[in-house]
Amino acid sequence: MGKTVRIVVDRPIGYDHNGLVYPINYGYIPGIIAGDGEAQDAYILGIDEPLTEFEGQVVGAVRRKND
């Protein structure tokens, strides 16, 4: 928590993925590998416009049951 990270946004707000429209900017943190062997997922909250990348502090963690 509190670490500054760079996030690559590959699914910006409004991105349509087979009918699922993303309501937030969603991406990954390059260089940090999650438990599933892929780059760590990241949600960017509080920014209401589509982004391609973002730099900011980690303020929380979400543990998803099915991922």
Tab-separated table of C-alpha atoms in Angstrom:
chain	number	residue	atom	x	y	z
A	1	MET	CA	0.000	0.000	0.000
A	2	GLY	CA	1.142	3.524	-0.727
A	3	LYS	CA	3.604	2.442	-3.436
A	4	THR	CA	3.563	4.507	-6.638
A	5	VAL	CA	2.977	2.334	-9.717
A	6	ARG	CA	2.490	2.754	-13.458
A	7	ILE	CA	-0.626	1.138	-14.880
A	8	VAL	CA	-1.126	0.242	-18.531
A	9	VAL	CA	-4.836	0.619	-19.281
A	10	ASP	CA	-5.974	-1.962	-21.830
A	11	ARG	CA	-9.706	-1.584	-21.109
A	12	PRO	CA	-10.597	2.098	-20.646
A	13	ILE	CA	-13.952	3.409	-19.454
A	14	GLY	CA	-16.546	2.598	-22.122
A	15	TYR	CA	-14.585	-0.292	-23.654
A	16	ASP	CA	-17.012	-2.863	-25.056
A	17	HIS	CA	-15.846	-6.452	-24.612
A	18	ASN	CA	-18.513	-8.665	-26.212
A	19	GLY	CA	-21.344	-6.626	-24.723
A	20	LEU	CA	-19.670	-6.027	-21.353
A	21	VAL	CA	-18.991	-2.280	-21.176
A	22	TYR	CA	-16.312	-1.354	-18.640
A	23	PRO	CA	-17.520	1.325	-16.179
A	24	ILE	CA	-13.960	2.091	-14.960
A	25	ASN	CA	-10.432	2.169	-16.337
A	26	TYR	CA	-8.930	-1.323	-16.003
A	27	GLY	CA	-5.452	-2.518	-16.780
A	28	TYR	CA	-2.334	-4.054	-15.327
A	29	ILE	CA	0.893	-3.198	-13.529
A	30	PRO	CA	3.849	-4.239	-15.715
A	31	GLY	CA	6.542	-6.208	-13.911
A	32	ILE	CA	4.341	-7.372	-11.027
A	33	ILE	CA	3.090	-10.943	-11.445
A	34	ALA	CA	-0.137	-11.947	-9.713
A	35	GLY	CA	-1.105	-15.353	-8.339
A	36	ASP	CA	-2.524	-16.418	-11.717
A	37	GLY	CA	0.889	-15.975	-13.375
A	38	GLU	CA	-0.244	-12.897	-15.313
A	39	ALA	CA	0.541	-9.206	-14.730
A	40	GLN	CA	-1.222	-7.761	-11.683
A	41	ASP	CA	-4.676	-6.389	-12.535
A	42	ALA	CA	-5.433	-2.789	-11.565
A	43	TYR	CA	-8.562	-0.661	-11.321
A	44	ILE	CA	-8.299	3.131	-11.531
A	45	LEU	CA	-11.017	4.800	-9.499
A	46	GLY	CA	-11.995	8.465	-9.520
A	47	ILE	CA	-10.976	9.236	-13.114
A	48	ASP	CA	-14.064	9.538	-15.312
A	49	GLU	CA	-12.404	9.702	-18.719
A	50	PRO	CA	-10.780	6.944	-20.794
A	51	LEU	CA	-7.044	6.525	-20.136
A	52	THR	CA	-4.206	4.642	-21.834
A	53	GLU	CA	-1.866	4.741	-18.839
A	54	PHE	CA	-1.783	6.095	-15.314
A	55	GLU	CA	0.682	6.641	-12.504
A	56	GLY	CA	-0.533	6.745	-8.941
A	57	GLN	CA	-0.442	5.240	-5.473
A	58	VAL	CA	-1.893	1.884	-4.486
A	59	VAL	CA	-4.661	2.614	-1.963
A	60	GLY	CA	-6.452	-0.733	-1.731
A	61	ALA	CA	-6.563	-4.337	-2.798
A	62	VAL	CA	-9.429	-6.459	-4.119
A	63	ARG	CA	-9.312	-10.209	-3.858
A	64	ARG	CA	-11.634	-11.750	-6.423
A	65	LYS	CA	-13.041	-15.156	-5.526
A	66	ASN	CA	-13.074	-16.631	-9.046
A	67	ASP	CA	-9.782	-15.326	-10.421
